[in-house]
PDB file of N, CA and C in Angstrom:
ATOM      1  N   MET A  17     -10.260  43.688   4.914  1.00 72.00           N
ATOM      2  CA  MET A  17      -8.506  43.857   5.619  1.00 72.00           C
ATOM      3  C   MET A  17      -7.726  43.896   3.747  1.00 72.00           C
ATOM      4  N   ILE A  18      -6.878  45.501   4.448  1.00 71.00           N
ATOM      5  CA  ILE A  18      -6.550  45.287   2.828  1.00 71.00           C
ATOM      6  C   ILE A  18      -5.198  44.236   3.611  1.00 71.00           C
ATOM      7  N   LYS A  19      -4.784  44.209   2.460  1.00 72.00           N
ATOM      8  CA  LYS A  19      -3.637  42.754   2.101  1.00 72.00           C
ATOM      9  C   LYS A  19      -2.249  43.686   1.394  1.00 72.00           C
ATOM     10  N   SER A  20      -2.505  44.512   0.326  1.00 71.00           N
ATOM     11  CA  SER A  20      -1.817  45.394  -0.836  1.00 71.00           C
ATOM     12  C   SER A  20      -1.683  46.524  -0.876  1.00 71.00           C
ATOM     13  N   VAL A  21      -0.965  47.188  -1.225  1.00 67.00           N
ATOM     14  CA  VAL A  21      -0.397  48.626  -0.795  1.00 67.00           C
ATOM     15  C   VAL A  21       0.308  49.184  -1.970  1.00 67.00           C
ATOM     16  N   ILE A  22      -0.470  50.101  -3.245  1.00 67.00           N
ATOM     17  CA  ILE A  22       0.606  49.955  -5.009  1.00 67.00           C
ATOM     18  C   ILE A  22       1.286  51.119  -4.721  1.00 67.00           C
ATOM     19  N   PHE A  23       2.397  51.897  -4.813  1.00 60.00           N
ATOM     20  CA  PHE A  23       2.960  52.290  -4.716  1.00 60.00           C
ATOM     21  C   PHE A  23       3.685  52.656  -6.354  1.00 60.00           C
ATOM     22  N   ASP A  24       3.446  54.439  -6.469  1.00 60.00           N
ATOM     23  CA  ASP A  24       3.676  54.906  -7.930  1.00 60.00           C
ATOM     24  C   ASP A  24       4.837  55.792  -7.292  1.00 60.00           C
ATOM     25  N   LEU A  25       6.402  54.954  -7.770  1.00 56.00           N
ATOM     26  CA  LEU A  25       7.850  55.049  -7.136  1.00 56.00           C
ATOM     27  C   LEU A  25       7.903  56.426  -8.642  1.00 56.00           C
ATOM     28  N   SER A  26       7.291  56.728  -8.735  1.00 56.00           N
ATOM     29  CA  SER A  26       8.153  57.680  -9.575  1.00 56.00           C
ATOM     30  C   SER A  26       8.581  58.878  -9.382  1.00 56.00           C
ATOM     31  N   GLU A  27       7.969  59.219  -8.520  1.00 53.00           N
ATOM     32  CA  GLU A  27       8.444  60.748  -7.634  1.00 53.00           C
ATOM     33  C   GLU A  27       9.467  60.646  -6.936  1.00 53.00           C
ATOM     34  N   VAL A  28       9.243  58.697  -5.625  1.00 51.00           N
ATOM     35  CA  VAL A  28      10.483  59.024  -5.405  1.00 51.00           C
ATOM     36  C   VAL A  28      12.037  58.097  -6.176  1.00 51.00           C
ATOM     37  N   LEU A  29      11.766  58.289  -8.040  1.00 53.00           N
ATOM     38  CA  LEU A  29      13.390  57.613  -7.990  1.00 53.00           C
ATOM     39  C   LEU A  29      13.901  58.672  -8.949  1.00 53.00           C
ATOM     40  N   ILE A  30      12.907  59.768  -9.327  1.00 55.00           N
ATOM     41  CA  ILE A  30      13.455  60.830  -9.474  1.00 55.00           C
ATOM     42  C   ILE A  30      14.262  61.501  -9.008  1.00 55.00           C
ATOM     43  N   PRO A  31      13.971  62.335  -7.720  1.00 50.00           N
ATOM     44  CA  PRO A  31      14.320  62.386  -6.691  1.00 50.00           C
ATOM     45  C   PRO A  31      16.161  61.778  -6.584  1.00 50.00           C
ATOM     46  N   GLY A  32      16.101  60.586  -7.013  1.00 55.00           N
ATOM     47  CA  GLY A  32      17.243  60.243  -6.590  1.00 55.00           C
ATOM     48  C   GLY A  32      18.630  60.792  -7.650  1.00 55.00           C
ATOM     49  N   LEU A  33      17.715  61.495  -8.429  1.00 68.00           N
ATOM     50  CA  LEU A  33      19.103  62.042  -9.978  1.00 68.00           C
ATOM     51  C   LEU A  33      19.008  63.147  -9.557  1.00 68.00           C
ATOM     52  N   ILE A  34      17.729  63.754  -9.078  1.00 71.00           N
ATOM     53  CA  ILE A  34      17.246  65.616  -9.174  1.00 71.00           C
ATOM     54  C   ILE A  34      17.828  65.392  -7.882  1.00 71.00           C
ATOM     55  N   GLY A  35      17.905  66.775  -7.827  1.00 78.00           N
ATOM     56  CA  GLY A  35      18.213  68.227  -6.314  1.00 78.00           C
ATOM     57  C   GLY A  35      18.831  67.237  -5.130  1.00 78.00           C
ATOM     58  N   ILE A  36      19.836  67.069  -6.122  1.00 87.00           N
ATOM     59  CA  ILE A  36      21.834  66.979  -5.847  1.00 87.00           C
ATOM     60  C   ILE A  36      22.313  67.613  -6.485  1.00 87.00           C
ATOM     61  N   GLU A  37      22.231  68.725  -6.624  1.00 90.00           N
ATOM     62  CA  GLU A  37      22.839  69.799  -7.210  1.00 90.00           C
ATOM     63  C   GLU A  37      23.704  71.143  -6.215  1.00 90.00           C
ATOM     64  N   GLY A  38      22.973  71.560  -5.643  1.00 91.00           N
ATOM     65  CA  GLY A  38      24.100  72.309  -3.955  1.00 91.00           C
ATOM     66  C   GLY A  38      24.607  71.358  -3.259  1.00 91.00           C
ATOM     67  N   ARG A  39      24.513  70.324  -3.213  1.00 91.00           N
ATOM     68  CA  ARG A  39      25.096  69.253  -1.924  1.00 91.00           C
ATOM     69  C   ARG A  39      26.779  68.779  -3.569  1.00 91.00           C
ATOM     70  N   LEU A  40      26.142  68.150  -4.867  1.00 94.00           N
ATOM     71  CA  LEU A  40      27.716  68.450  -5.382  1.00 94.00           C
ATOM     72  C   LEU A  40      28.827  69.812  -5.444  1.00 94.00           C
ATOM     73  N   GLU A  41      27.500  70.205  -5.813  1.00 96.00           N
ATOM     74  CA  GLU A  41      28.601  72.048  -5.600  1.00 96.00           C
ATOM     75  C   GLU A  41      28.983  71.995  -4.623  1.00 96.00           C
ATOM     76  N   GLU A  42      29.468  71.551  -3.358  1.00 96.00           N
ATOM     77  CA  GLU A  42      29.867  71.433  -1.879  1.00 96.00           C
ATOM     78  C   GLU A  42      30.752  71.331  -2.042  1.00 96.00           C
ATOM     79  N   ILE A  43      30.624  69.991  -2.045  1.00 95.00           N
ATOM     80  CA  ILE A  43      31.631  68.819  -2.647  1.00 95.00           C
ATOM     81  C   ILE A  43      32.591  69.308  -3.723  1.00 95.00           C
ATOM     82  N   THR A  44      31.968  69.303  -4.612  1.00 96.00           N
ATOM     83  CA  THR A  44      33.027  69.478  -5.471  1.00 96.00           C
ATOM     84  C   THR A  44      33.233  70.838  -6.257  1.00 96.00           C
ATOM     85  N   GLY A  45      33.041  72.203  -5.719  1.00 96.00           N
ATOM     86  CA  GLY A  45      33.403  73.514  -6.798  1.00 96.00           C
ATOM     87  C   GLY A  45      33.207  73.598  -7.953  1.00 96.00           C
ATOM     88  N   VAL A  46      32.100  72.829  -8.252  1.00 97.00           N
ATOM     89  CA  VAL A  46      31.905  73.316  -9.760  1.00 97.00           C
ATOM     90  C   VAL A  46      29.722  73.833  -9.744  1.00 97.00           C
ATOM     91  N   SER A  47      29.481  75.076 -10.302  1.00 96.00           N
ATOM     92  CA  SER A  47      28.274  75.536  -9.781  1.00 96.00           C
ATOM     93  C   SER A  47      26.673  74.478 -10.386  1.00 96.00           C
ATOM     94  N   SER A  48      26.032  74.335  -9.052  1.00 93.00           N
ATOM     95  CA  SER A  48      24.957  73.621  -9.325  1.00 93.00           C
ATOM     96  C   SER A  48      24.168  74.421 -10.525  1.00 93.00           C
ATOM     97  N   ASP A  49      24.079  75.319 -10.733  1.00 94.00           N
ATOM     98  CA  ASP A  49      23.362  75.633 -12.487  1.00 94.00           C
ATOM     99  C   ASP A  49      24.252  74.333 -13.565  1.00 94.00           C
ATOM    100  N   LEU A  50      25.592  74.541 -13.794  1.00 95.00           N
ATOM    101  CA  LEU A  50      26.234  73.285 -14.426  1.00 95.00           C
ATOM    102  C   LEU A  50      25.956  72.020 -14.131  1.00 95.00           C
ATOM    103  N   ILE A  51      25.424  72.075 -13.179  1.00 94.00           N
ATOM    104  CA  ILE A  51      25.725  70.783 -12.617  1.00 94.00           C
ATOM    105  C   ILE A  51      23.639  69.903 -13.045  1.00 94.00           C
ATOM    106  N   ALA A  52      22.756  71.117 -12.970  1.00 92.00           N
ATOM    107  CA  ALA A  52      21.674  71.033 -13.073  1.00 92.00           C
ATOM    108  C   ALA A  52      21.445  70.247 -14.668  1.00 92.00           C
ATOM    109  N   LYS A  53      21.886  71.350 -15.104  1.00 93.00           N
ATOM    110  CA  LYS A  53      22.752  70.957 -17.116  1.00 93.00           C
ATOM    111  C   LYS A  53      23.303  70.242 -17.141  1.00 93.00           C
ATOM    112  N   ALA A  54      23.827  69.507 -16.695  1.00 94.00           N
ATOM    113  CA  ALA A  54      24.732  68.339 -17.103  1.00 94.00           C
ATOM    114  C   ALA A  54      23.569  66.719 -16.095  1.00 94.00           C
ATOM    115  N   LEU A  55      23.138  67.180 -15.740  1.00 92.00           N
ATOM    116  CA  LEU A  55      21.494  66.431 -15.264  1.00 92.00           C
ATOM    117  C   LEU A  55      20.491  65.908 -15.569  1.00 92.00           C
ATOM    118  N   GLY A  56      21.038  66.777 -16.138  1.00 90.00           N
ATOM    119  CA  GLY A  56      19.813  66.657 -17.322  1.00 90.00           C
ATOM    120  C   GLY A  56      18.400  67.921 -16.783  1.00 90.00           C
ATOM    121  N   SER A  57      18.352  68.023 -15.792  1.00 83.00           N
ATOM    122  CA  SER A  57      17.514  68.050 -15.141  1.00 83.00           C
ATOM    123  C   SER A  57      16.519  69.133 -15.427  1.00 83.00           C
ATOM    124  N   TYR A  58      15.573  70.635 -14.416  1.00 78.00           N
ATOM    125  CA  TYR A  58      15.180  71.313 -14.779  1.00 78.00           C
ATOM    126  C   TYR A  58      16.381  72.565 -14.593  1.00 78.00           C
ATOM    127  N   PRO A  59      16.371  74.148 -14.615  1.00 84.00           N
ATOM    128  CA  PRO A  59      15.046  73.633 -15.753  1.00 84.00           C
ATOM    129  C   PRO A  59      16.505  73.671 -17.407  1.00 84.00           C
ATOM    130  N   TYR A  60      16.473  72.909 -17.887  1.00 84.00           N
ATOM    131  CA  TYR A  60      17.753  72.966 -18.003  1.00 84.00           C
ATOM    132  C   TYR A  60      16.812  70.875 -19.018  1.00 84.00           C
ATOM    133  N   HIS A  61      16.055  70.097 -18.962  1.00 82.00           N
ATOM    134  CA  HIS A  61      15.553  69.315 -19.535  1.00 82.00           C
ATOM    135  C   HIS A  61      14.990  69.418 -21.161  1.00 82.00           C
ATOM    136  N   GLU A  62      15.643  68.767 -21.588  1.00 85.00           N
ATOM    137  CA  GLU A  62      15.084  68.226 -23.685  1.00 85.00           C
ATOM    138  C   GLU A  62      14.942  67.508 -23.981  1.00 85.00           C
ATOM    139  N   VAL A  63      13.881  67.255 -24.513  1.00 88.00           N
ATOM    140  CA  VAL A  63      13.765  66.081 -25.268  1.00 88.00           C
ATOM    141  C   VAL A  63      14.750  65.526 -25.809  1.00 88.00           C
ATOM    142  N   GLY A  64      14.686  63.742 -25.390  1.00 85.00           N
ATOM    143  CA  GLY A  64      15.697  62.836 -26.098  1.00 85.00           C
ATOM    144  C   GLY A  64      17.105  63.607 -24.941  1.00 85.00           C
ATOM    145  N   ASN A  65      17.122  64.507 -23.881  1.00 89.00           N
ATOM    146  CA  ASN A  65      18.988  64.541 -23.445  1.00 89.00           C
ATOM    147  C   ASN A  65      18.909  62.577 -22.721  1.00 89.00           C
ATOM    148  N   ASN A  66      19.356  63.177 -21.616  1.00 89.00           N
ATOM    149  CA  ASN A  66      20.840  62.057 -20.680  1.00 89.00           C
ATOM    150  C   ASN A  66      19.835  61.721 -19.948  1.00 89.00           C
ATOM    151  N   LEU A  67      19.138  63.030 -18.994  1.00 87.00           N
ATOM    152  CA  LEU A  67      18.027  62.100 -18.201  1.00 87.00           C
ATOM    153  C   LEU A  67      16.888  61.141 -18.996  1.00 87.00           C
ATOM    154  N   GLU A  68      16.423  61.769 -19.460  1.00 87.00           N
ATOM    155  CA  GLU A  68      15.106  61.518 -20.286  1.00 87.00           C
ATOM    156  C   GLU A  68      15.236  60.182 -20.829  1.00 87.00           C
ATOM    157  N   GLY A  69      16.509  59.846 -21.204  1.00 90.00           N
ATOM    158  CA  GLY A  69      17.534  58.317 -21.267  1.00 90.00           C
ATOM    159  C   GLY A  69      17.805  57.636 -21.043  1.00 90.00           C
ATOM    160  N   LEU A  70      17.445  58.579 -19.829  1.00 87.00           N
ATOM    161  CA  LEU A  70      18.152  57.048 -18.666  1.00 87.00           C
ATOM    162  C   LEU A  70      16.825  56.770 -17.742  1.00 87.00           C
ATOM    163  N   LEU A  71      15.803  57.910 -17.634  1.00 83.00           N
ATOM    164  CA  LEU A  71      14.375  56.737 -17.562  1.00 83.00           C
ATOM    165  C   LEU A  71      13.946  56.243 -18.348  1.00 83.00           C
ATOM    166  N   LYS A  72      14.119  56.533 -20.225  1.00 86.00           N
ATOM    167  CA  LYS A  72      13.571  55.205 -20.710  1.00 86.00           C
ATOM    168  C   LYS A  72      14.261  54.263 -21.466  1.00 86.00           C
ATOM    169  N   GLY A  73      15.473  54.371 -20.124  1.00 88.00           N
ATOM    170  CA  GLY A  73      16.059  52.453 -20.229  1.00 88.00           C
ATOM    171  C   GLY A  73      16.647  52.830 -21.674  1.00 88.00           C
ATOM    172  N   ASN A  74      17.220  53.839 -22.271  1.00 92.00           N
ATOM    173  CA  ASN A  74      17.858  54.048 -23.447  1.00 92.00           C
ATOM    174  C   ASN A  74      19.267  54.009 -23.327  1.00 92.00           C
ATOM    175  N   ILE A  75      19.865  54.238 -22.116  1.00 92.00           N
ATOM    176  CA  ILE A  75      21.185  54.357 -21.992  1.00 92.00           C
ATOM    177  C   ILE A  75      21.182  53.629 -20.087  1.00 92.00           C
ATOM    178  N   THR A  76      21.498  53.297 -19.858  1.00 91.00           N
ATOM    179  CA  THR A  76      22.932  53.083 -18.160  1.00 91.00           C
ATOM    180  C   THR A  76      22.112  53.893 -17.329  1.00 91.00           C
ATOM    181  N   TYR A  77      22.312  53.749 -16.442  1.00 90.00           N
ATOM    182  CA  TYR A  77      22.993  54.666 -15.176  1.00 90.00           C
ATOM    183  C   TYR A  77      24.863  54.809 -15.327  1.00 90.00           C
ATOM    184  N   GLN A  78      25.502  53.833 -15.510  1.00 93.00           N
ATOM    185  CA  GLN A  78      26.939  54.451 -15.761  1.00 93.00           C
ATOM    186  C   GLN A  78      27.595  55.320 -16.812  1.00 93.00           C
ATOM    187  N   GLU A  79      26.143  54.743 -18.699  1.00 95.00           N
ATOM    188  CA  GLU A  79      26.269  56.088 -19.025  1.00 95.00           C
ATOM    189  C   GLU A  79      25.907  57.875 -18.130  1.00 95.00           C
ATOM    190  N   TYR A  80      25.229  57.222 -17.790  1.00 93.00           N
ATOM    191  CA  TYR A  80      24.509  58.513 -17.875  1.00 93.00           C
ATOM    192  C   TYR A  80      25.700  60.051 -16.492  1.00 93.00           C
ATOM    193  N   ARG A  81      26.261  58.210 -16.197  1.00 94.00           N
ATOM    194  CA  ARG A  81      26.538  59.003 -14.705  1.00 94.00           C
ATOM    195  C   ARG A  81      28.248  59.770 -15.692  1.00 94.00           C
ATOM    196  N   SER A  82      28.232  58.918 -16.877  1.00 96.00           N
ATOM    197  CA  SER A  82      29.665  59.400 -17.332  1.00 96.00           C
ATOM    198  C   SER A  82      29.262  60.850 -18.337  1.00 96.00           C
ATOM    199  N   GLY A  83      28.238  60.583 -18.696  1.00 95.00           N
ATOM    200  CA  GLY A  83      28.204  61.314 -19.371  1.00 95.00           C
ATOM    201  C   GLY A  83      27.952  63.248 -18.920  1.00 95.00           C
ATOM    202  N   PHE A  84      27.756  62.876 -17.126  1.00 95.00           N
ATOM    203  CA  PHE A  84      27.894  63.434 -16.282  1.00 95.00           C
ATOM    204  C   PHE A  84      28.888  64.510 -15.621  1.00 95.00           C
ATOM    205  N   LEU A  85      29.715  63.647 -15.539  1.00 97.00           N
ATOM    206  CA  LEU A  85      31.004  63.426 -15.436  1.00 97.00           C
ATOM    207  C   LEU A  85      31.503  64.582 -16.731  1.00 97.00           C
ATOM    208  N   ALA A  86      31.983  64.502 -17.527  1.00 97.00           N
ATOM    209  CA  ALA A  86      31.748  64.571 -18.802  1.00 97.00           C
ATOM    210  C   ALA A  86      31.218  65.482 -19.127  1.00 97.00           C
ATOM    211  N   SER A  87      30.716  66.089 -18.587  1.00 95.00           N
ATOM    212  CA  SER A  87      29.510  67.650 -19.064  1.00 95.00           C
ATOM    213  C   SER A  87      29.972  68.357 -17.496  1.00 95.00           C
ATOM    214  N   THR A  88      30.550  67.881 -16.340  1.00 96.00           N
ATOM    215  CA  THR A  88      31.007  68.967 -15.725  1.00 96.00           C
ATOM    216  C   THR A  88      32.294  69.577 -15.642  1.00 96.00           C
ATOM    217  N   GLY A  89      33.000  68.658 -16.680  1.00 96.00           N
ATOM    218  CA  GLY A  89      34.662  67.712 -17.001  1.00 96.00           C
ATOM    219  C   GLY A  89      34.766  67.653 -15.781  1.00 96.00           C
ATOM    220  N   LEU A  90      34.292  66.666 -14.596  1.00 96.00           N
ATOM    221  CA  LEU A  90      34.995  65.885 -13.103  1.00 96.00           C
ATOM    222  C   LEU A  90      35.662  64.741 -13.697  1.00 96.00           C
ATOM    223  N   PRO A  91      36.304  64.627 -12.818  1.00 96.00           N
ATOM    224  CA  PRO A  91      37.405  63.174 -13.129  1.00 96.00           C
ATOM    225  C   PRO A  91      36.519  62.446 -12.891  1.00 96.00           C
ATOM    226  N   SER A  92      37.095  61.215 -13.360  1.00 94.00           N
ATOM    227  CA  SER A  92      36.007  59.543 -12.471  1.00 94.00           C
ATOM    228  C   SER A  92      36.469  59.759 -10.985  1.00 94.00           C
ATOM    229  N   HIS A  93      36.696  60.108 -10.514  1.00 94.00           N
ATOM    230  CA  HIS A  93      37.327  59.156  -9.334  1.00 94.00           C
ATOM    231  C   HIS A  93      35.610  60.168  -8.268  1.00 94.00           C
ATOM    232  N   TYR A  94      35.167  60.937  -8.869  1.00 96.00           N
ATOM    233  CA  TYR A  94      34.022  61.752  -9.019  1.00 96.00           C
ATOM    234  C   TYR A  94      33.151  60.026  -8.294  1.00 96.00           C
ATOM    235  N   GLU A  95      33.037  59.838  -9.369  1.00 95.00           N
ATOM    236  CA  GLU A  95      31.696  58.397  -9.601  1.00 95.00           C
ATOM    237  C   GLU A  95      32.054  58.710  -7.943  1.00 95.00           C
ATOM    238  N   ASP A  96      32.134  57.812  -7.375  1.00 95.00           N
ATOM    239  CA  ASP A  96      32.093  57.074  -6.369  1.00 95.00           C
ATOM    240  C   ASP A  96      30.601  58.032  -5.267  1.00 95.00           C
ATOM    241  N   ILE A  97      31.626  59.659  -5.624  1.00 94.00           N
ATOM    242  CA  ILE A  97      30.789  60.893  -4.412  1.00 94.00           C
ATOM    243  C   ILE A  97      29.939  61.168  -4.964  1.00 94.00           C
ATOM    244  N   PHE A  98      29.105  60.571  -6.961  1.00 93.00           N
ATOM    245  CA  PHE A  98      27.322  60.951  -7.749  1.00 93.00           C
ATOM    246  C   PHE A  98      27.597  60.014  -6.761  1.00 93.00           C
ATOM    247  N   ASP A  99      27.892  58.702  -7.062  1.00 91.00           N
ATOM    248  CA  ASP A  99      27.066  56.966  -7.158  1.00 91.00           C
ATOM    249  C   ASP A  99      26.452  57.608  -5.296  1.00 91.00           C
ATOM    250  N   LYS A 100      26.967  58.317  -4.620  1.00 90.00           N
ATOM    251  CA  LYS A 100      26.806  58.425  -2.363  1.00 90.00           C
ATOM    252  C   LYS A 100      25.235  59.174  -2.529  1.00 90.00           C
ATOM    253  N   GLU A 101      25.782  59.870  -3.565  1.00 88.00           N
ATOM    254  CA  GLU A 101      24.748  61.162  -3.589  1.00 88.00           C
ATOM    255  C   GLU A 101      23.261  61.043  -3.791  1.00 88.00           C
ATOM    256  N   CYS A 102      23.242  60.374  -4.806  1.00 83.00           N
ATOM    257  CA  CYS A 102      22.639  59.597  -5.673  1.00 83.00           C
ATOM    258  C   CYS A 102      22.145  58.711  -4.395  1.00 83.00           C
ATOM    259  N   LEU A 103      21.986  57.447  -4.291  1.00 80.00           N
ATOM    260  CA  LEU A 103      22.128  56.572  -3.364  1.00 80.00           C
ATOM    261  C   LEU A 103      21.680  57.278  -2.129  1.00 80.00           C
ATOM    262  N   LYS A 104      21.917  58.725  -1.417  1.00 79.00           N
ATOM    263  CA  LYS A 104      21.349  59.410  -0.029  1.00 79.00           C
ATOM    264  C   LYS A 104      19.941  59.888  -0.506  1.00 79.00           C
ATOM    265  N   MET A 105      19.748  60.072  -1.231  1.00 65.00           N
ATOM    266  CA  MET A 105      17.636  60.432  -2.277  1.00 65.00           C
ATOM    267  C   MET A 105      17.437  59.697  -1.391  1.00 65.00           C
ATOM    268  N   PHE A 106      17.006  58.915  -1.783  1.00 62.00           N
ATOM    269  CA  PHE A 106      16.209  57.124  -1.655  1.00 62.00           C
ATOM    270  C   PHE A 106      15.731  57.480   0.153  1.00 62.00           C
ATOM    271  N   ASP A 107      17.334  57.227   0.690  1.00 64.00           N
ATOM    272  CA  ASP A 107      16.726  56.861   1.935  1.00 64.00           C
ATOM    273  C   ASP A 107      15.838  56.867   3.408  1.00 64.00           C
ATOM    274  N   SER A 108      15.396  58.077   2.879  1.00 60.00           N
ATOM    275  CA  SER A 108      13.755  59.037   2.954  1.00 60.00           C
ATOM    276  C   SER A 108      12.634  57.977   2.436  1.00 60.00           C
ATOM    277  N   SER A 109      13.048  57.606   1.423  1.00 56.00           N
ATOM    278  CA  SER A 109      12.032  56.944   0.425  1.00 56.00           C
ATOM    279  C   SER A 109      11.119  55.984   0.507  1.00 56.00           C
ATOM    280  N   TYR A 110      12.571  55.055   1.247  1.00 58.00           N
ATOM    281  CA  TYR A 110      12.637  53.381   1.270  1.00 58.00           C
ATOM    282  C   TYR A 110      12.572  53.158   2.698  1.00 58.00           C
ATOM    283  N   ALA A 111      12.721  53.716   3.164  1.00 58.00           N
ATOM    284  CA  ALA A 111      12.860  54.126   5.023  1.00 58.00           C
ATOM    285  C   ALA A 111      10.474  53.759   5.108  1.00 58.00           C
ATOM    286  N   ILE A 112      10.221  55.408   4.855  1.00 60.00           N
ATOM    287  CA  ILE A 112       8.585  54.885   4.101  1.00 60.00           C
ATOM    288  C   ILE A 112       8.352  53.978   4.265  1.00 60.00           C
ATOM    289  N   LEU A 113       8.022  53.259   3.228  1.00 61.00           N
ATOM    290  CA  LEU A 113       7.930  52.087   2.733  1.00 61.00           C
ATOM    291  C   LEU A 113       8.367  50.674   3.669  1.00 61.00           C
ATOM    292  N   LYS A 114       9.318  51.121   4.264  1.00 64.00           N
ATOM    293  CA  LYS A 114       9.638  49.883   4.549  1.00 64.00           C
ATOM    294  C   LYS A 114       9.103  49.678   5.793  1.00 64.00           C
ATOM    295  N   VAL A 115       8.576  51.226   6.753  1.00 65.00           N
ATOM    296  CA  VAL A 115       7.522  51.123   7.459  1.00 65.00           C
ATOM    297  C   VAL A 115       6.424  50.764   7.349  1.00 65.00           C
ATOM    298  N   LEU A 116       5.734  50.954   6.736  1.00 62.00           N
ATOM    299  CA  LEU A 116       4.783  50.622   5.893  1.00 62.00           C
ATOM    300  C   LEU A 116       4.946  49.459   5.362  1.00 62.00           C
ATOM    301  N   SER A 117       5.734  48.921   5.343  1.00 63.00           N
ATOM    302  CA  SER A 117       5.397  47.346   4.903  1.00 63.00           C
ATOM    303  C   SER A 117       5.357  46.515   6.082  1.00 63.00           C
ATOM    304  N   GLY A 118       6.486  46.965   7.374  1.00 63.00           N
ATOM    305  CA  GLY A 118       6.326  46.487   7.872  1.00 63.00           C
ATOM    306  C   GLY A 118       4.168  46.156   9.181  1.00 63.00           C
ATOM    307  N   ARG A 119       3.968  47.466   8.872  1.00 58.00           N
ATOM    308  CA  ARG A 119       2.719  46.832   8.966  1.00 58.00           C
ATOM    309  C   ARG A 119       1.709  46.353   8.445  1.00 58.00           C
ATOM    310  N   MET A 120       1.337  46.202   7.445  1.00 53.00           N
ATOM    311  CA  MET A 120       0.820  45.029   5.995  1.00 53.00           C
ATOM    312  C   MET A 120       0.975  43.997   6.862  1.00 53.00           C
ATOM    313  N   ARG A 121       2.298  43.171   7.747  1.00 53.00           N
ATOM    314  CA  ARG A 121       2.269  42.104   7.475  1.00 53.00           C
ATOM    315  C   ARG A 121       0.920  41.356   8.759  1.00 53.00           C
TER     316      ARG A 121
END
């Protein structure tokens, strides 16, 4: 009988920050291309950029968010919107984990 399941969540966590370009473009009016660049995601990923710094623990999420806002020219009142859109990406992935964990008991 299976008692434990181990998940590699890297593919779940990274899309929380990447893939929100279109929605943020709708909300802010900033082009999705500039948003992708500010996120440090494809096709703008570079070794040592802000996204890599965040994923390696070299900068905090708050520093990452502040850098994003500065790069896009968005004022600080967009912090909550950025957070909300990032967190939305996790909803479906964690729902799957909740369902599976309930079945494992």
